[in-house]
Coordinates of C-alpha atoms in Angstrom, one line a residue:
M337 CA 37.8 53.5 70.2
S338 CA 35.5 54.7 67.4
A339 CA 36.8 56.4 64.3
E340 CA 34.7 59.4 65.3
N341 CA 36.5 59.8 68.7
T342 CA 39.9 59.4 67.0
A343 CA 39.1 62.2 64.6
V344 CA 37.9 64.5 67.4
K345 CA 41.2 63.9 69.3
A346 CA 43.2 64.5 66.2
A347 CA 41.4 67.8 65.7
R348 CA 42.1 68.9 69.2
K349 CA 45.8 68.4 69.1
P350 CA 46.5 71.4 66.7
R351 CA 44.2 73.6 68.8
I352 CA 46.1 72.7 72.0
K353 CA 49.5 73.3 70.3
R354 CA 48.3 76.7 69.1
A355 CA 47.0 77.6 72.5
L356 CA 50.3 76.6 74.1
A357 CA 52.2 78.5 71.5
F358 CA 50.0 81.6 72.0
A359 CA 50.5 81.3 75.8
A360 CA 54.3 81.1 75.4
L361 CA 54.3 84.0 73.0
F362 CA 52.1 86.1 75.4
L363 CA 54.4 85.3 78.3
A364 CA 57.5 86.2 76.3
F365 CA 55.9 89.4 75.1
T366 CA 54.8 90.3 78.7
A367 CA 58.3 89.7 80.0
G368 CA 59.8 91.8 77.2
A369 CA 57.4 94.6 77.9
L370 CA 58.2 94.6 81.6
Q371 CA 61.9 94.7 80.9
L372 CA 61.3 97.6 78.5
I373 CA 59.2 99.4 81.1
D374 CA 61.9 98.9 83.7
F375 CA 64.6 100.2 81.4
V376 CA 62.6 103.3 80.5
L377 CA 61.0 104.2 83.8
V378 CA 62.9 102.5 86.7
D379 CA 66.0 104.1 88.3
D380 CA 68.2 101.3 89.7
V381 CA 71.3 103.3 89.0
H382 CA 71.3 106.0 91.7
S383 CA 70.6 103.7 94.7
Y384 CA 72.8 103.2 97.8
T385 CA 70.9 100.0 98.5
R386 CA 71.7 98.5 95.1
V387 CA 75.4 99.0 95.6
M388 CA 75.3 97.9 99.2
L389 CA 73.5 94.6 98.3
Q390 CA 75.9 94.1 95.4
E391 CA 78.8 94.3 97.8
L392 CA 77.2 92.1 100.4
Y393 CA 76.6 89.3 97.9
A394 CA 80.0 89.7 96.3
S395 CA 82.0 89.9 99.6
E396 CA 84.9 87.3 99.5
Q397 CA 85.8 88.0 103.1
N398 CA 83.5 86.6 105.8
I399 CA 81.4 89.3 107.4
D400 CA 81.9 88.9 111.1
I401 CA 80.1 92.1 112.3
L402 CA 76.8 93.2 110.8
F403 CA 75.1 96.5 111.3
A404 CA 71.5 97.1 110.3
G405 CA 68.8 99.6 110.8
P406 CA 67.4 102.7 109.1
S407 CA 69.3 105.7 107.7
H408 CA 70.6 106.5 111.2
C409 CA 72.7 103.3 110.8
Y410 CA 74.2 103.8 107.3
R411 CA 74.9 107.5 107.9
S412 CA 76.4 107.0 111.4
V413 CA 78.6 103.9 111.4
D414 CA 81.7 103.6 109.2
P415 CA 82.3 99.8 108.9
A416 CA 85.8 100.4 107.5
A417 CA 86.9 102.0 110.8
V418 CA 85.3 99.1 112.7
S419 CA 87.0 96.5 110.5
E420 CA 90.4 98.1 111.0
A421 CA 90.0 98.4 114.7
M422 CA 88.5 95.0 115.3
G423 CA 90.6 93.1 112.9
V424 CA 87.6 91.4 111.2
K425 CA 85.2 92.3 108.4
A426 CA 82.3 94.7 109.4
F427 CA 79.5 95.6 107.0
N428 CA 76.7 98.1 107.2
A429 CA 73.4 96.8 105.9
G430 CA 71.3 99.8 106.9
T431 CA 68.7 101.1 104.4
S432 CA 66.4 104.1 104.3
Q433 CA 63.5 103.7 106.8
Q434 CA 64.4 100.1 107.5
L435 CA 61.9 98.7 109.9
P436 CA 62.5 95.6 112.1
D437 CA 61.1 93.2 109.5
G438 CA 63.6 94.6 107.0
A439 CA 66.4 94.2 109.5
Y440 CA 65.3 90.6 110.1
F441 CA 65.5 90.0 106.3
M442 CA 68.9 91.6 106.0
L443 CA 70.2 89.5 108.9
R444 CA 69.0 86.2 107.3
E445 CA 70.2 87.3 103.9
A446 CA 73.7 88.0 105.2
A447 CA 73.8 84.8 107.3
K448 CA 73.3 82.7 104.3
T449 CA 76.9 83.2 103.1
N450 CA 78.6 84.5 106.2
T451 CA 79.2 83.4 109.7
I452 CA 77.9 86.4 111.5
R453 CA 79.4 86.7 115.0
Q454 CA 77.9 90.0 116.1
M455 CA 74.9 92.0 115.0
Y456 CA 74.4 95.7 116.0
L457 CA 70.8 96.9 115.2
E458 CA 70.2 100.7 115.2
V459 CA 66.8 101.5 116.6
F460 CA 65.8 105.1 116.0
Y461 CA 62.6 105.4 118.1
T462 CA 60.3 106.5 115.2
T463 CA 61.0 103.3 113.2
L464 CA 59.6 101.3 116.1
L465 CA 56.4 103.2 116.2
E466 CA 55.0 101.8 113.0
E467 CA 52.0 99.5 113.6
K468 CA 52.7 97.5 110.3
S469 CA 55.3 97.6 107.6
S470 CA 52.7 98.2 104.9
N471 CA 52.4 101.7 106.2
V472 CA 55.9 102.3 104.8
P473 CA 56.1 100.0 101.7
A474 CA 59.0 101.9 100.3
A475 CA 61.1 100.6 103.2
A476 CA 60.7 97.1 101.9
Y477 CA 60.8 97.8 98.1
I478 CA 64.2 99.6 98.5
I479 CA 65.6 96.3 99.7
T480 CA 63.6 93.7 97.6
D481 CA 64.2 95.6 94.3
F482 CA 67.8 94.6 94.6
A483 CA 67.8 91.4 96.7
K484 CA 68.4 88.0 95.2
E485 CA 65.4 85.8 94.4
S486 CA 64.7 83.6 97.4
R487 CA 62.0 82.2 99.6
E488 CA 62.8 84.7 102.3
K489 CA 62.4 87.6 99.9
Y490 CA 58.9 86.6 98.9
E491 CA 58.0 85.8 102.5
Y492 CA 59.2 89.3 103.4
L493 CA 57.1 90.9 100.7
W494 CA 54.0 88.8 101.4
N495 CA 54.1 89.6 105.1
M496 CA 54.5 93.3 104.3
G497 CA 51.8 93.7 101.7
G498 CA 50.4 90.5 100.4
L499 CA 49.5 90.2 96.7
A500 CA 49.9 93.9 96.1
A501 CA 53.5 93.8 97.3
L502 CA 54.2 90.8 95.0
L503 CA 52.7 92.8 92.1
D504 CA 54.9 95.8 93.0
N505 CA 57.9 93.5 93.0
A506 CA 57.1 92.3 89.5
V507 CA 56.6 95.8 88.2
P508 CA 59.1 98.1 90.0
A509 CA 57.9 101.1 87.9
R510 CA 54.8 101.1 90.2
H511 CA 57.0 102.5 93.0
N512 CA 60.4 103.5 91.5
N513 CA 60.6 106.1 88.7
I514 CA 63.5 107.9 87.2
S515 CA 63.7 111.6 88.2
P516 CA 63.2 113.8 85.2
G517 CA 66.6 115.5 85.7
V518 CA 68.6 112.3 85.3
I519 CA 66.7 110.4 82.6
G520 CA 69.5 110.7 80.0
E521 CA 72.3 109.9 82.5
T522 CA 70.3 106.9 83.8
W523 CA 69.6 105.5 80.4
R524 CA 73.3 105.9 79.3
A525 CA 74.5 104.2 82.5
K526 CA 72.1 101.3 81.9
L527 CA 73.2 100.9 78.3
S528 CA 76.9 101.0 79.1
G529 CA 76.6 98.9 82.3
A530 CA 79.1 101.3 84.0
A531 CA 76.9 101.9 87.0
Y532 CA 76.9 98.2 87.8
E533 CA 80.6 97.8 87.8
P534 CA 81.9 96.8 91.3
G535 CA 83.5 99.7 93.1
N536 CA 82.0 102.3 90.8
Y537 CA 80.5 104.9 93.2
E538 CA 80.1 107.7 90.5
Y539 CA 76.3 107.3 90.4
V540 CA 75.9 107.2 94.2
T541 CA 77.8 110.4 94.8
Y542 CA 75.8 113.6 95.0
G543 CA 76.6 117.2 95.7
D544 CA 76.4 116.8 99.5
E545 CA 76.8 113.1 100.2
A546 CA 78.7 110.1 98.9
Y547 CA 78.6 106.3 99.2
R548 CA 81.9 105.2 100.8
G549 CA 81.7 101.4 100.6
D550 CA 80.3 98.5 102.6
G551 CA 77.0 100.4 103.1
F552 CA 78.4 103.6 104.6
V553 CA 77.2 107.0 103.3
Y554 CA 79.2 110.1 104.2
C555 CA 77.2 113.4 104.3
L556 CA 78.4 117.0 104.2
P557 CA 75.6 119.3 105.3
T558 CA 75.6 120.9 108.7
T559 CA 72.9 122.4 111.0
G560 CA 72.9 125.6 113.1
P561 CA 71.0 127.4 115.8
E562 CA 68.4 128.3 113.2
T563 CA 67.6 124.6 112.4
D564 CA 64.2 123.4 113.4
F565 CA 64.8 120.6 115.9
T566 CA 61.1 119.9 116.5
P567 CA 60.7 116.0 116.9
I568 CA 59.1 114.3 114.0
A569 CA 57.1 112.1 116.5
Q570 CA 56.5 111.8 120.2
I571 CA 56.7 108.7 122.4
N572 CA 53.8 107.1 124.2
A573 CA 55.1 106.4 127.7
Q574 CA 52.6 103.5 128.1
K575 CA 53.6 101.9 124.8
P576 CA 57.0 103.1 123.5
I577 CA 57.1 100.7 120.6
S578 CA 54.5 98.9 118.5
D579 CA 53.4 95.3 118.7
F580 CA 54.8 94.8 115.1
S581 CA 58.2 96.1 116.1
L582 CA 58.2 93.9 119.2
E583 CA 57.3 90.8 117.1
Y584 CA 60.3 91.3 114.8
I585 CA 62.8 92.3 117.5
V586 CA 61.9 88.9 119.2
K587 CA 62.4 87.2 115.8
I588 CA 65.8 88.8 115.4
A589 CA 66.8 87.9 119.0
D590 CA 65.7 84.3 118.5
F591 CA 67.6 84.0 115.2
C592 CA 70.7 85.4 116.8
R593 CA 70.5 83.1 119.8
E594 CA 69.9 80.0 117.6
N595 CA 72.9 80.9 115.4
G596 CA 75.3 81.9 118.1
I597 CA 75.3 85.6 117.1
E598 CA 75.8 88.3 119.8
L599 CA 73.1 90.9 119.5
V600 CA 73.2 94.5 120.6
L601 CA 70.6 97.1 119.9
F602 CA 71.8 100.7 119.9
T603 CA 70.5 104.2 119.2
A604 CA 72.9 106.6 117.4
P605 CA 73.2 110.0 119.1
L606 CA 70.6 112.7 118.5
P607 CA 71.2 116.4 119.1
D608 CA 70.1 117.4 122.6
A609 CA 68.2 120.2 120.9
Y610 CA 66.0 117.4 119.5
T611 CA 65.9 114.8 122.3
S612 CA 65.3 117.4 125.0
Q613 CA 61.9 118.0 123.3
L614 CA 60.9 114.4 123.9
P615 CA 59.4 114.4 127.4
N616 CA 58.9 110.6 127.4
Y617 CA 62.3 109.6 126.0
Q618 CA 63.3 108.0 129.3
S619 CA 60.3 105.7 129.0
Y620 CA 61.7 104.5 125.6
V621 CA 65.2 104.0 127.2
D622 CA 63.8 102.0 130.1
Y623 CA 61.5 99.9 127.9
M624 CA 64.4 99.0 125.5
T625 CA 66.7 98.2 128.4
A626 CA 64.2 95.9 130.0
L627 CA 63.4 94.3 126.7
G628 CA 67.0 93.5 126.2
E629 CA 67.3 92.0 129.6
S630 CA 64.3 89.7 128.9
L631 CA 65.5 88.6 125.5
G632 CA 69.3 88.4 126.1
F633 CA 70.6 91.4 124.3
D634 CA 72.2 94.7 125.5
Y635 CA 70.8 98.1 124.6
W636 CA 73.2 101.1 124.2
D637 CA 71.6 104.5 123.9
F638 CA 74.2 107.0 122.8
C639 CA 71.8 109.9 123.4
L640 CA 72.8 109.1 127.1
S641 CA 76.5 108.9 126.3
R642 CA 78.9 110.3 128.9
D643 CA 81.5 111.0 126.2
L644 CA 79.9 112.6 123.2
S645 CA 79.4 116.1 124.6
E646 CA 81.8 117.4 121.9
L647 CA 79.1 116.9 119.2
G648 CA 77.6 120.1 118.0
Y649 CA 75.6 121.7 115.1
E650 CA 78.5 121.1 112.8
N651 CA 78.2 117.3 113.3
Y652 CA 74.6 116.9 112.2
M653 CA 73.3 117.1 108.7
D654 CA 69.7 117.8 109.9
A655 CA 67.6 117.7 113.0
H656 CA 68.3 114.0 113.8
H657 CA 71.0 112.6 111.4
L658 CA 74.7 112.7 111.9
N659 CA 76.8 114.0 109.0
G660 CA 80.2 112.6 108.0
T661 CA 82.2 114.3 110.7
G662 CA 79.6 113.3 113.3
A663 CA 79.8 109.7 112.0
E664 CA 83.6 109.7 112.5
V665 CA 83.2 110.9 116.1
F666 CA 80.4 108.5 116.9
T667 CA 82.1 105.4 115.2
A668 CA 85.2 106.0 117.4
E669 CA 83.0 106.1 120.5
L670 CA 80.9 103.1 119.4
L671 CA 84.2 101.2 118.9
R672 CA 85.4 102.1 122.4
V673 CA 82.2 100.6 123.9
M674 CA 82.3 97.6 121.6
Q675 CA 85.8 96.7 122.6
A676 CA 85.1 97.4 126.3
S677 CA 82.0 95.2 126.2
H678 CA 84.1 92.1 125.6
E679 CA 86.2 92.8 128.7
P680 CA 85.2 90.7 131.8
N681 CA 84.4 93.7 134.0
F682 CA 82.3 95.7 131.5
D683 CA 80.0 98.1 133.2
K684 CA 77.6 99.9 130.8
N685 CA 77.2 102.7 133.4
E686 CA 80.8 103.8 132.8
F687 CA 79.8 104.8 129.3
F688 CA 76.1 105.8 129.6
W689 CA 74.1 107.9 132.1
P690 CA 71.1 105.9 133.5
Q691 CA 68.8 108.8 133.0
Y692 CA 68.6 111.2 130.0
A693 CA 68.0 114.1 132.5
Q694 CA 71.5 113.3 134.1
K695 CA 73.1 113.4 130.7
L696 CA 71.5 116.7 129.8
Q697 CA 72.5 118.2 133.2
H698 CA 76.1 117.0 133.3
T699 CA 77.4 116.3 129.7
P700 CA 75.0 118.1 127.2
D701 CA 76.2 118.5 123.6
H702 CA 76.8 121.9 122.0
T703 CA 73.2 122.0 120.6
A704 CA 71.6 122.1 124.0
G705 CA 69.8 125.3 124.8

């Protein structure tokens, strides 16, 4: 090697070291800037999902029964009542607007550290109408913002929104900002760490609703005859659910079958004042029932329940969500069906009308016109 080449190489070494040092400094600065942005702008304090996931990951008792689905799940099913009645641990992993891909992620996440024996997936019909989850990115971010780092998490994000979703995950301030009215409270909670203490529900308790543990949210508002019960979406009788929803229901059913998990899909009760305005609702019921028969799961639609006629305006917080008193009534009925379903002679028709028209005729609730 010539003296000239040796000198060139010697000259390059300091430049390479400076470049590496600059890159390391830049990365450290960027990481620090992102943390500062998150502290100043992101609200991870007032989040039901944050607390729910914290409790899911920290559970010392095996979770035997897992509930999942959208807000109609976490506002309707009290897992504490299920745990007490069944003698095992039940957990509600529902999240706002949770689509089937989110339910699939929550199932896999829970199954990493628990031997799940039963999964009950709530399927409010509108959540199965979405053609792709990127139409509702907030439904994914509300989960991934607080989920542990894992291959499944990034797979979920990638399938939902590709590179844009990964960027949003790296910079939560792009989709989650502190409400102006709670800036001071949020910053103080972050500095003290109080909001992150296990069992502290102070920051997830509001004027009309409160987090009650293991994923359940108890709501106080009630409806009345003046409430607008116009459905937020109608049902296509020829195609009651989207191809996207079907794809992930199949994935959930496959995962449950491969892991020895009993799967049930259910729909929490809706006011008859609402459901009676869905002329094609029976098409949805028939489709889900047939889908369950083909994939090996049962489908329970509590809009067709024979025994929930006592529900009325006072049991709903809005046009299609149960409130706390409604959740108590519904959880008791759900438990009755769950327990009966494990008896050798279980007949679903003893608990549900085959046709919604029959239910509306014989056992309407107190919101029916």
